[in-house]
Coordinates of C-alpha atoms and ligand atoms in Angstrom, one line a residue:
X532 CA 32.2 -6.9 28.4
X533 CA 35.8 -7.3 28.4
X534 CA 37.7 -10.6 28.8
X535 CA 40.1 -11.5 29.6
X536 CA 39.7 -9.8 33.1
X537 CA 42.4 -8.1 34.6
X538 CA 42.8 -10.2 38.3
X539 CA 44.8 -10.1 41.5
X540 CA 44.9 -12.4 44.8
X541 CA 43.6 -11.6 47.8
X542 CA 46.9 -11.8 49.6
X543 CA 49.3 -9.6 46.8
X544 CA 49.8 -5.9 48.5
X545 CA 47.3 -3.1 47.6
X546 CA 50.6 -1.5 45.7
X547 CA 50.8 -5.0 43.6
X548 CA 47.6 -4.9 42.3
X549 CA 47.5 -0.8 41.9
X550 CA 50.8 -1.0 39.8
X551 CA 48.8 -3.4 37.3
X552 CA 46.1 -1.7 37.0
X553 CA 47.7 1.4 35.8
X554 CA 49.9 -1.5 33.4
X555 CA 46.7 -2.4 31.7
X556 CA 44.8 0.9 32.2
X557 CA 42.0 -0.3 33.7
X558 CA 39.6 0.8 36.9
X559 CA 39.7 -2.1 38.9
X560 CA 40.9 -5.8 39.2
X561 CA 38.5 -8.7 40.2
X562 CA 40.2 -10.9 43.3
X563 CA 40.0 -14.1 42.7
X564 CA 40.2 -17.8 44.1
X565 CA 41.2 -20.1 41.4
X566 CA 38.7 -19.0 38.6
X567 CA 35.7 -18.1 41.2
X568 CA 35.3 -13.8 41.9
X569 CA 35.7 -13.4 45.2
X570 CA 36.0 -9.4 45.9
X571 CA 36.9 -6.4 43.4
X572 CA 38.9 -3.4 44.5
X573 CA 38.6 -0.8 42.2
X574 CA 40.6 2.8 41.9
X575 CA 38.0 3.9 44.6
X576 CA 39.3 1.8 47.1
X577 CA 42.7 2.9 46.4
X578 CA 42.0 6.7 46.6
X579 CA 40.7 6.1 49.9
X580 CA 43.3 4.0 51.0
X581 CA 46.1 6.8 49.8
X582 CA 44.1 9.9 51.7
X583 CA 44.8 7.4 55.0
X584 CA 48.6 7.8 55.0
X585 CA 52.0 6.1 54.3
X586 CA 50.5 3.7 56.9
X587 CA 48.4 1.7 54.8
X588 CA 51.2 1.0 52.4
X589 CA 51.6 -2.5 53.0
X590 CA 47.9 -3.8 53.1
X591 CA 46.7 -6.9 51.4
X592 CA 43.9 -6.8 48.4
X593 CA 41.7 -8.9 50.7
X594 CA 41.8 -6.0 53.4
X595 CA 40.6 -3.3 51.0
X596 CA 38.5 -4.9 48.5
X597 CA 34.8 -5.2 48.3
X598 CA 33.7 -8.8 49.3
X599 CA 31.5 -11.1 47.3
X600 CA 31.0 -8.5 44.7
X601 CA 27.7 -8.7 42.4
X602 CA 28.3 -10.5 39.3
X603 CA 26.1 -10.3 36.4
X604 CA 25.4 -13.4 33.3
X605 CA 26.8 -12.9 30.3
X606 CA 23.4 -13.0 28.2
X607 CA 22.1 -9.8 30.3
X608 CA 21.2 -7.1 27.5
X609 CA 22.8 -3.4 27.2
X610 CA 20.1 -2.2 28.5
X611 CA 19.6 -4.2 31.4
X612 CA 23.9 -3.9 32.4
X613 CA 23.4 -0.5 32.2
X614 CA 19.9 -0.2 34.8
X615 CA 22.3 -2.5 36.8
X616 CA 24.7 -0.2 37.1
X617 CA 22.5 3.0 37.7
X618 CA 20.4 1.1 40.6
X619 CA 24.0 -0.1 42.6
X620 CA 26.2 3.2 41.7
X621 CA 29.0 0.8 40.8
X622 CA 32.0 1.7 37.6
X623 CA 32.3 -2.5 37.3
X624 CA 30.4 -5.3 37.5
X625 CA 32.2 -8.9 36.6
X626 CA 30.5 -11.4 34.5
X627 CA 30.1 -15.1 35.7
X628 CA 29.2 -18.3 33.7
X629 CA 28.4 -20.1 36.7
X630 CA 30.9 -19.6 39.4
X631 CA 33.6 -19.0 36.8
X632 CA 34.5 -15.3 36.3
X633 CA 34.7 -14.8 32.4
X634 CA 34.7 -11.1 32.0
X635 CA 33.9 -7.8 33.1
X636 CA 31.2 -5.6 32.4
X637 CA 32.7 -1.2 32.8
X638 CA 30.9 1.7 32.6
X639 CA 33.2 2.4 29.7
X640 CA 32.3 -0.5 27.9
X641 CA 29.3 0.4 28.4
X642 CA 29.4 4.2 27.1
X643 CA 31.3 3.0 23.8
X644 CA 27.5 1.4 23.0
X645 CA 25.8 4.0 24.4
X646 CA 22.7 5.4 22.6
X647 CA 20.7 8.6 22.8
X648 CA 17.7 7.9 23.6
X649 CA 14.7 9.6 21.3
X650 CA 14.0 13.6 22.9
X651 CA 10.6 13.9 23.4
X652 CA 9.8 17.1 22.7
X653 CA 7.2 19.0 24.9
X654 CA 3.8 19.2 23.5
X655 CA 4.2 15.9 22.0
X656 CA 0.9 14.4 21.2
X657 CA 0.2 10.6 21.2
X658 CA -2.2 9.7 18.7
X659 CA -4.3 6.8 18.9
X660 CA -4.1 4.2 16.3
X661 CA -5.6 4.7 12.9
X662 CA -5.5 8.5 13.8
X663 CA -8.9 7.9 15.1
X664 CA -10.7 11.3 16.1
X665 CA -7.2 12.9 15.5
X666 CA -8.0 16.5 14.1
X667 CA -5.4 17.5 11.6
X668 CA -6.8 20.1 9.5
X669 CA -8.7 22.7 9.0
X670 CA -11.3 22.1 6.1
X671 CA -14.1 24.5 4.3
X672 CA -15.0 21.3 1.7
X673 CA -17.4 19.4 3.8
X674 CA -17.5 17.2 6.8
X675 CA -18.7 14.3 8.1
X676 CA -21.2 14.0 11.3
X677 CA -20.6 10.2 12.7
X678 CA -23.5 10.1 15.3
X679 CA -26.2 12.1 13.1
X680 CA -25.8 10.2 10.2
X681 CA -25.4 13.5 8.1
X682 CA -22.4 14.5 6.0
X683 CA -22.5 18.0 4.0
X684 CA -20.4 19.7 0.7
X685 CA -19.4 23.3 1.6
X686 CA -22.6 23.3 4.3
X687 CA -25.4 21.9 1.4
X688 CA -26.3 18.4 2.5
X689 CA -24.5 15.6 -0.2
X690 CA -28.0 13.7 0.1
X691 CA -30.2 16.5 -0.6
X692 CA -27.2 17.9 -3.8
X693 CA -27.7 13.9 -5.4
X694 CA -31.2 14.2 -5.1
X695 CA -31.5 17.9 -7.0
X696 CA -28.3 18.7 -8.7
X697 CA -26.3 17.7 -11.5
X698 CA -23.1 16.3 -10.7
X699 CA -21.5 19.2 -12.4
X700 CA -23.4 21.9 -10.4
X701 CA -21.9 20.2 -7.3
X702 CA -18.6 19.9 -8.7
X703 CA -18.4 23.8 -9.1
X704 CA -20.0 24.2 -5.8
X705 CA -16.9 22.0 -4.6
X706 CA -14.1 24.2 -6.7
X707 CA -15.6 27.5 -6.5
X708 CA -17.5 27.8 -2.9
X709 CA -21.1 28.2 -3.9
X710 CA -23.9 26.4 -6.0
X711 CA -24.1 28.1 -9.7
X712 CA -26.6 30.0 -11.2
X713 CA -28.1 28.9 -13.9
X714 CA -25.4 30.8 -16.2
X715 CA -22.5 29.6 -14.6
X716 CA -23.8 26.0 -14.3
X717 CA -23.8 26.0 -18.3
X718 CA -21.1 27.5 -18.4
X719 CA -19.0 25.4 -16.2
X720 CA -20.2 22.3 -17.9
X721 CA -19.2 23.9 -21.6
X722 CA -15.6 24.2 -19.6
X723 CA -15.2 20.5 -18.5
X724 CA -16.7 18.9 -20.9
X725 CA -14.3 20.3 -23.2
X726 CA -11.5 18.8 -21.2
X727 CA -13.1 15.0 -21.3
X728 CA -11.0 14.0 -24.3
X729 CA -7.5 12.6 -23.2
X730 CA -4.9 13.8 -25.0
X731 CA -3.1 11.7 -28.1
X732 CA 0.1 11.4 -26.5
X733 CA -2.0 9.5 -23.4
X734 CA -4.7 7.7 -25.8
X735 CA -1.8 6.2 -27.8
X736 CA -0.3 4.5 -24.6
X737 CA -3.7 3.2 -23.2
X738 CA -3.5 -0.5 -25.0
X739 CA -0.5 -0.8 -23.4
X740 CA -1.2 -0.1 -20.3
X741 CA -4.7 -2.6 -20.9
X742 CA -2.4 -5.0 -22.2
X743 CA -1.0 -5.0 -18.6
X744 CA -4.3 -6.7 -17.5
X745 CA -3.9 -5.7 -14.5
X746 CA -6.6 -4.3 -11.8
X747 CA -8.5 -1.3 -13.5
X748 CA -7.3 1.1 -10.4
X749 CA -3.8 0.0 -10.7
X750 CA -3.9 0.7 -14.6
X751 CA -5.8 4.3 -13.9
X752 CA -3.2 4.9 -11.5
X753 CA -0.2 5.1 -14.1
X754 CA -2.5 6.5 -16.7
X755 CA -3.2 9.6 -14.1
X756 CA 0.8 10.0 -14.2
X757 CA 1.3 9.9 -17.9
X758 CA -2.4 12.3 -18.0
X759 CA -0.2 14.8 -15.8
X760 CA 3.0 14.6 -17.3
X761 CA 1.7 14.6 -21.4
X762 CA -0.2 18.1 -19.7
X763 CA 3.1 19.7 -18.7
X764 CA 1.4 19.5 -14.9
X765 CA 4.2 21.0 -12.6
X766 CA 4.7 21.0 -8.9
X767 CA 2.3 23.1 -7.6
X768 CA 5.0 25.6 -5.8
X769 CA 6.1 26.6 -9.1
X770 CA 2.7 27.2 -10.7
X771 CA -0.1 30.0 -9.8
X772 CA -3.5 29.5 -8.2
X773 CA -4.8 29.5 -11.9
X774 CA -2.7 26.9 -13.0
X775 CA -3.3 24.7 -10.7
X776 CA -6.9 25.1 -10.6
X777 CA -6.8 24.4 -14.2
X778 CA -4.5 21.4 -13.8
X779 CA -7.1 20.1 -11.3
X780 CA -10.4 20.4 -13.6
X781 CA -8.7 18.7 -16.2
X782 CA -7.6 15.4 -14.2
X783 CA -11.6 15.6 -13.2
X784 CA -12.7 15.3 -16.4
X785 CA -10.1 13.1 -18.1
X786 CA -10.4 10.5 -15.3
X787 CA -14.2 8.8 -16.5
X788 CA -12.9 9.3 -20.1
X789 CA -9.7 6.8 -19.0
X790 CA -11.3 4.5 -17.2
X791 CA -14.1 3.9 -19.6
X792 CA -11.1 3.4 -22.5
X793 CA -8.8 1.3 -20.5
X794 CA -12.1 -1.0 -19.4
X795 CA -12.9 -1.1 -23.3
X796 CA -9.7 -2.0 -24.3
X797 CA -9.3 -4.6 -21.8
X798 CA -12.7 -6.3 -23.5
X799 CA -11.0 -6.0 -26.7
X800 CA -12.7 -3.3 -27.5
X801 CA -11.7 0.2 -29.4
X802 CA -12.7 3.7 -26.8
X803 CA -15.6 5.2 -27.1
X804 CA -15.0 9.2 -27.4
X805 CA -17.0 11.3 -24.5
X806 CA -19.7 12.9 -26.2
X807 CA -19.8 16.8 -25.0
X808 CA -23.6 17.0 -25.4
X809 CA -24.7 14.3 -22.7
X810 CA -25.1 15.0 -18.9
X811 CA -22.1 13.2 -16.2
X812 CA -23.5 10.4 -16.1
X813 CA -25.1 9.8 -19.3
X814 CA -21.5 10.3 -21.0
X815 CA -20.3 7.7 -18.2
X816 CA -22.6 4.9 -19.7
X817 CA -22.1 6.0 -23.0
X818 CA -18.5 5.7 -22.9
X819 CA -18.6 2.0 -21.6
X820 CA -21.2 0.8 -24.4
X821 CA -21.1 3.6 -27.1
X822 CA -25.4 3.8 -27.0
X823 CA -27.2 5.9 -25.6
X824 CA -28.3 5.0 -22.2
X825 CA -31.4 4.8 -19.7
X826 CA -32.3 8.1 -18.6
X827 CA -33.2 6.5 -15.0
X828 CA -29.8 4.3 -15.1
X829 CA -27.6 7.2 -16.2
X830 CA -29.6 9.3 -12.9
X831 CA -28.8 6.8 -10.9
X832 CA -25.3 6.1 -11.5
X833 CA -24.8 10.2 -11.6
X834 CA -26.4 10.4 -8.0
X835 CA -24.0 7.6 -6.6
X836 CA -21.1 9.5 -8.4
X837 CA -22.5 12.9 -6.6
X838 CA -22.5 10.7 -2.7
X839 CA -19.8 9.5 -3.2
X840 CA -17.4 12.9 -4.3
X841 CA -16.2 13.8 -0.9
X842 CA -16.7 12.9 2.7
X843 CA -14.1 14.0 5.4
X844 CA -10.7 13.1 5.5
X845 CA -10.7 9.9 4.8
X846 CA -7.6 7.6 4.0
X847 CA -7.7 8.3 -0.2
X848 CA -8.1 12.5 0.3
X849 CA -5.8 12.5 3.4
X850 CA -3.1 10.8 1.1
X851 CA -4.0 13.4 -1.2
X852 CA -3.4 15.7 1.0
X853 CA -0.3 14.6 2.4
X854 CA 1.4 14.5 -1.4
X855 CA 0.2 18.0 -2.0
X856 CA 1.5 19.5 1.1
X857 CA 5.1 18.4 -0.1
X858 CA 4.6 21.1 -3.1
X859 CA 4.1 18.1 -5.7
X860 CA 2.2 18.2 -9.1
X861 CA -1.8 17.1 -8.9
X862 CA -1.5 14.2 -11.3
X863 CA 0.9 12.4 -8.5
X864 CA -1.6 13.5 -5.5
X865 CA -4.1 12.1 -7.4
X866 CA -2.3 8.8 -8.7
X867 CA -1.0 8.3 -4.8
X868 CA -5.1 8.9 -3.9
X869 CA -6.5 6.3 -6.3
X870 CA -3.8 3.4 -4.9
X871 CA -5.0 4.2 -1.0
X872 CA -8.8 4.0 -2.0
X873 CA -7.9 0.7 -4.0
X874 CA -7.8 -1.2 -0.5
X875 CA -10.6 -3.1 -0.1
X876 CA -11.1 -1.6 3.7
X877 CA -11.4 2.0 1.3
X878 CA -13.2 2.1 -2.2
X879 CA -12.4 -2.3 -3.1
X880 CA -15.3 -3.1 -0.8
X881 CA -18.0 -2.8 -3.4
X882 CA -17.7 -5.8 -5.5
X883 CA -17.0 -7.7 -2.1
X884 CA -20.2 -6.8 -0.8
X885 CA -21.8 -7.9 -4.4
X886 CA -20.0 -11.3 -3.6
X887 CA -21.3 -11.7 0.0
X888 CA -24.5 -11.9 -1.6
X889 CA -24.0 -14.3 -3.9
X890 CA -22.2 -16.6 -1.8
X891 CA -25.5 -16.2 0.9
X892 CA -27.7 -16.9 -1.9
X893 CA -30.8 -17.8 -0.2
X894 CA -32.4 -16.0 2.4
X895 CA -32.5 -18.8 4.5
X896 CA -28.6 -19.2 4.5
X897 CA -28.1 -15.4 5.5
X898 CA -28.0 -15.8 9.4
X899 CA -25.6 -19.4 9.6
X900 CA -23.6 -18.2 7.0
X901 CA -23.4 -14.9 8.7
X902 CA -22.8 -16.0 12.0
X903 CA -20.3 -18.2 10.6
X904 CA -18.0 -15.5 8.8
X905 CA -18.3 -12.9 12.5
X906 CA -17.3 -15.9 14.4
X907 CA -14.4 -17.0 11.9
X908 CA -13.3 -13.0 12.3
X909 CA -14.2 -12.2 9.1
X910 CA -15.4 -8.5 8.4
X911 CA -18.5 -8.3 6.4
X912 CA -17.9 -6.0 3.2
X913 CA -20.2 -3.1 3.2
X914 CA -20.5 -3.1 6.6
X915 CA -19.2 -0.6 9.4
X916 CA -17.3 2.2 9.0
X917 CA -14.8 4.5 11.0
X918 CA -16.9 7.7 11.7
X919 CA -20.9 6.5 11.0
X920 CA -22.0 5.0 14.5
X921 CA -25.3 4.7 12.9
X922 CA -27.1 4.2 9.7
X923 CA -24.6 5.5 6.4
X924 CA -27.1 8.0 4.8
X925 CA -25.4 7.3 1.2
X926 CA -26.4 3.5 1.3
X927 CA -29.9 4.3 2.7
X928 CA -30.2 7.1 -0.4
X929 CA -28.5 4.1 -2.6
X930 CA -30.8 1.5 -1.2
X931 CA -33.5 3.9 -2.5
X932 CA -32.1 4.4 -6.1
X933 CA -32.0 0.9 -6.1
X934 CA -35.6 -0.1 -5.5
X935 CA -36.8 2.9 -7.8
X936 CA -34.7 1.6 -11.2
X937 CA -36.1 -1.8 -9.8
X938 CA -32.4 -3.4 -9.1
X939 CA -32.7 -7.1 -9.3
X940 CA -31.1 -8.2 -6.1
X941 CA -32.4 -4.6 -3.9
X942 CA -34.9 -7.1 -2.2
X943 CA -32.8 -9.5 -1.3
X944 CA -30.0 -7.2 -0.3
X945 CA -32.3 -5.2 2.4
X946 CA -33.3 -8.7 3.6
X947 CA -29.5 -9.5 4.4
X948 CA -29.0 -5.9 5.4
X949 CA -31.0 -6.3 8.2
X950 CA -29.6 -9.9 9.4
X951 CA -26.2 -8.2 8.7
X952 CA -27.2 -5.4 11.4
X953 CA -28.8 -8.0 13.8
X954 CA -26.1 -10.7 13.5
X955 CA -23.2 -7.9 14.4
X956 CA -25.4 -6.1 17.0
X957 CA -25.2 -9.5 18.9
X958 CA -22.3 -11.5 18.3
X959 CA -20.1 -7.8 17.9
X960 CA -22.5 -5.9 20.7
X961 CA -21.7 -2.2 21.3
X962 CA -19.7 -1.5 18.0
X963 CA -22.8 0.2 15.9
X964 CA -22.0 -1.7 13.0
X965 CA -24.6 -0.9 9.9
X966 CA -24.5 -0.8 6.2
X967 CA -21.8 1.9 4.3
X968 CA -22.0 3.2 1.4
X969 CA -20.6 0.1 -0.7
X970 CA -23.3 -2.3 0.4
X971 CA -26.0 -0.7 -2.5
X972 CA -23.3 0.4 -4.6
X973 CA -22.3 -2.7 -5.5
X974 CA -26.7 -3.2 -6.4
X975 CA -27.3 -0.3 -8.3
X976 CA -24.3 -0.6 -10.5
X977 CA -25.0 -3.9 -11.6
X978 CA -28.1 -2.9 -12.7
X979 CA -27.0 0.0 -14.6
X980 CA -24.4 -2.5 -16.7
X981 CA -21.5 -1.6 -14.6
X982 CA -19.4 -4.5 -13.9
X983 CA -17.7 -5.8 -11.3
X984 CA -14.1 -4.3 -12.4
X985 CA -15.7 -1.0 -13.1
X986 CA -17.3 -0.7 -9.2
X987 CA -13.7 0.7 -7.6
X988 CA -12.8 2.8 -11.0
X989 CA -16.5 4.7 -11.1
X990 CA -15.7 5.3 -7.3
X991 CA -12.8 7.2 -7.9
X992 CA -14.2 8.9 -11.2
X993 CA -16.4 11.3 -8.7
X994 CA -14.1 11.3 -5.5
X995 CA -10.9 13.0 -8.0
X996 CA -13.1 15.8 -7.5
X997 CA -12.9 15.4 -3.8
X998 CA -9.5 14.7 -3.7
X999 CA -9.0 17.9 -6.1
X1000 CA -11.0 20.4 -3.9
X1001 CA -8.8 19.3 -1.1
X1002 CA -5.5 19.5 -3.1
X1003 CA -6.9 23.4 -4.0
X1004 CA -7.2 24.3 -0.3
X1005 CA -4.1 22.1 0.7
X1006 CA -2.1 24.4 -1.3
X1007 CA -4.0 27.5 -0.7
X1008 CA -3.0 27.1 3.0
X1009 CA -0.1 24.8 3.1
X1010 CA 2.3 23.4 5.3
X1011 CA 4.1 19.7 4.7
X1012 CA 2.0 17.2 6.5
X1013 CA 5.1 15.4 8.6
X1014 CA 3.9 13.4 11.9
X1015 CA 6.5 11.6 13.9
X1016 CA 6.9 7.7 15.1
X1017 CA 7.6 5.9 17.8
X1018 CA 10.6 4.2 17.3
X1019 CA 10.7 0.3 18.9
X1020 CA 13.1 -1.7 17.2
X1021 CA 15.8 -3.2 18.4
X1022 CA 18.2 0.0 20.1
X1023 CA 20.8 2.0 17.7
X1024 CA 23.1 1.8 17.0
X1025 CA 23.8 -1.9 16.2
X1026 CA 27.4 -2.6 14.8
X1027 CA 27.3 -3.0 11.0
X1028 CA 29.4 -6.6 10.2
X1029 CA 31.9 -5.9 8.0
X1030 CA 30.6 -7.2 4.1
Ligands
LIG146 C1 -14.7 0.5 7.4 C2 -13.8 -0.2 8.4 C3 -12.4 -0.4 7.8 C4 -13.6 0.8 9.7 O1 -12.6 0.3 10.4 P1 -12.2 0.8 11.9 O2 -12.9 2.1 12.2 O3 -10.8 0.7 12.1 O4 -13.0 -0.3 12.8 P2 -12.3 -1.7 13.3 O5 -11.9 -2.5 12.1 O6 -11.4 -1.4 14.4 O7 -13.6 -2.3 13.9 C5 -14.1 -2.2 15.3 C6 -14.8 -3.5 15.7 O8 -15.9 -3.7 14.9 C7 -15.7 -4.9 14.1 N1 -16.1 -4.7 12.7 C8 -16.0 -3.5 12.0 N2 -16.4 -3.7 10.8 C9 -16.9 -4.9 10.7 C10 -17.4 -5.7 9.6 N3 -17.7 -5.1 8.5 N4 -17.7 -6.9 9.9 C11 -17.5 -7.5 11.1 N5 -17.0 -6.9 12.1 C12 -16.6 -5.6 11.9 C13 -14.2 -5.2 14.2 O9 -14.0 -6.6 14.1 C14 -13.9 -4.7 15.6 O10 -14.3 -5.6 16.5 P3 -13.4 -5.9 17.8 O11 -13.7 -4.7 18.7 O12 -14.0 -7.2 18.4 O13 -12.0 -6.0 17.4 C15 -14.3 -1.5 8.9 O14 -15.6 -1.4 9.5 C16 -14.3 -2.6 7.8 O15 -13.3 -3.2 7.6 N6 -15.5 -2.7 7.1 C17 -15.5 -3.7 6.0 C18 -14.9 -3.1 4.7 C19 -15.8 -2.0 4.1 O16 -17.0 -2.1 3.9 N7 -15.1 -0.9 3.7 C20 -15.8 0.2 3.1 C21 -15.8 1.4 3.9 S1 -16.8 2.7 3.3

């Protein structure tokens, strides 16, 4: 507003108050009585009065101006000054603290704080929270079927691959469209196992990093970065489709080797090297004890790994996505991937779910303490999950590994299962909450030796290659992934104080 207001009395001529106004170049002058508004007469009133003739040139303020004029409080907001305004079709509206006039609010004023408001531009979609349902792609790598309970790889069903291919088979059926022949399936596995080894200039760094203590995703994370940068991996708009493919298979590969060396390290223990000769997931165990391991263990770890490569765009492969889509190198889409699946609501839930049942620890204690932790608002780790409205097919294939390498807590882990299912069902009806994919995880690993601190890490060790099939047709087919908000702050522009 602006104060001090410019006034005149109600019995000073119309020529008086006119001859001030254009003095202090302003629009209109509040009449007052003592300090109280009692009219305003504004240039308005004195166009009209002038297109009535000489006659009129003698009149009195109180004979032209506009009685008991609305008066507005001087904590109304911008916004609300302005609607005032709009709605009455007045230029001026004084401000009163009380019955005392202590300003005067202009359409001027007003303009000088003016903001644009936000264009919306047609065809502007809303999009519900979380993206939920939101298509924003188009994807050949897999999908995800919510109500069915069925998820596939490049049309092959993920459950049916774990249960008959090697993880490698699947991974070229991920990178180069169809399942191998037997030829191409040796061959592809001579070509990645090569590329297991992490280079000196990244090996040399890894106590370091281990040193860090820090969570074994956060410390895979920058190991990624240096992985990409020691391999002179560029942005991917400055490389060919053969580079980058390249670039791709060898973060694949490199990543179990890391993880297993920066797990060792952190034990106080030296790497072991990857040993070309043994399978996925025999090399996986071999690298985080140095023997050689269980043939049913190193299965069953493989076949988690296989479930657990891709499925839909989920938060970890559309982060992925969105880093690629800016023309940037692999290593970074991958390093930006492994910190969204760190989340426990992502790829942390595993070891959560692992601790749920210890804390339960008895059958008996499963429904209070259960019914306790809904009530309290808690989510139950392992349970629920964005797009499966009914029964995760990975934990029921897990829940089956589990039981057939004879996991030690698989019993009592389908026992809470189902008081997991029935306590949600009623005290969370309608939401078709069941068990996801980290609910067995958590069981199997365990019993394959895998500890807690390696349940995220062996997550991401298969999903890279998710990640990496989506980085390969992200770029194949690319434009930058760039949504818009909603902006609703406070409004723009506020005036900057002077430092
Ligand atoms: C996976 C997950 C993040 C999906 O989230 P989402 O699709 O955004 O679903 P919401 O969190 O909005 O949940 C919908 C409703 O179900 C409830 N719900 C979902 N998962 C739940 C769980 N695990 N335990 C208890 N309640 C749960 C929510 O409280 C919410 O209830 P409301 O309608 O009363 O608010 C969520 O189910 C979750 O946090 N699960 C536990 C973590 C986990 O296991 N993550 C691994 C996923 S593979």
């Amino acid at each position: 507003m602006s104060s001090p207001v410019v006034t005149a009395l109600p019995d000073e001529t119309v020529a008086d108050a006119a001859a001030r106004m254009q003095d202090r170049s302003v629009g209109s002058v509040v009449v007052v009585d003592g300090l109280r508004p009692v009219g305003i007469l504004t240039e308005r009133d004195i166009v009209r009065m002038a297109a009535a003739g000489p006659s009129s040139a003698g009149q009195k303020v109180a004979d032209l101006m506009t009685p008991e004029p609305d008066c507005v409080h001087p904590g109304l907001s911008v916004h609300e000054a302005f609607a005032s305004l709009d709605v009455h079709g007045y230029r001026h509206i004084p401000v009163v603290e009380g019955p005392e006039l202590v300003g005067i609010v202009s359409l001027r004023d007003l303009v000088r704080v003016a903001q644009v408001q936000p264009v919306v531009h047609p065809g502007q979609i809303e999009a519900p929270p979380g993206l939920e349902g939101v298509i924003v792609a188009e994807t050949q790598v897999g999908d995800v079927r919510g109500l069915e309970g069925f998820y596939h790889y490049r049309q092959h069903s993920a459950v049916e691959l774990a249960d008959k291919r090697s993880l490698e088979d699947v991974w070229f059926l991920l990178f180069d469209d169809h399942l191998p022949t037997p030829a191409e399936s040796r061959a592809f596995a001579a070509e990645v196992r090569a590329l297991r080894p992490v280079p000196d200039a990244v090996r040399h760094l890894l106590p370091d990093i281990a040193a860090s203590g820090g969570p074994l995703m956060d410390q895979l994370r920058t190991a990624v970065s240096l992985l990409g940068h020691s391999q002179g991996f560029r942005a991917w708009l400055d490389v060919d489709a053969a580079e980058l493919r390249s670039n791709a298979l060898s973060v694949c590969a490199a990543v179990p080797t890391l993880i297993m060396a920066l797990h060792r390290l952190g034990q106080g223990l030296e790497p072991v090297d990857p040993d070309p000769d043994l399978g996925y997931g025999e090399n996986y165990l071999w690298m985080l004890t140095g023997e050689r391991p269980d043939a049913d263990n190193a299965r069953a770890v493989e076949q988690y790994q296989i479930l657990t490569i891709d499925h839909g765009f989920n938060a970890s492969t559309f982060t992925a996505r969105v880093i690629t889509s800016t023309g940037a190198d692999v290593a970074g889409a991958v390093a930006g991937a492994i910190a969204a699946l760190s989340g426990p609501l992502h790829g942390g839930a595993p070891s959560r779910a692992l601790d749920l049942l210890d804390a339960i620890g008895t059958p008996e204690n499963a429904r209070p303490y259960l019914a306790d932790a809904v009530s309290r608002g808690d989510k139950i780790m392992g349970f629920g999950h964005r797009v499966y409205k009914t029964t995760d097919p990975r934990s029921q294939f897990l829940r089956g590994v589990a039981q057939r390498i004879g996991a030690a807590k698989v019993g009592f882990a389908t026992d809470v299962e189902q008081t997991v299912v029935d306590v949600l069902a009623e005290l969370k009806p309608g939401r078709n909450l069941y068990a996801n994919v980290e609910f067995y995880a958590g069981v199997v690993m365990e019993d394959v030796g895998l500890p807690p601190d390696l349940f995220s890490p062996t997550f991401a060790s298969s999903r890279v290659i998710g990640w990496c099939a989506n980085i390969l047709e992200q770029a194949a087919d690319n434009r930058i992934i760039r949504p818009s908000a909603r902006y609703v702050g406070p409004p723009p522009p506020q005036p900057v104080p002077d430092a």
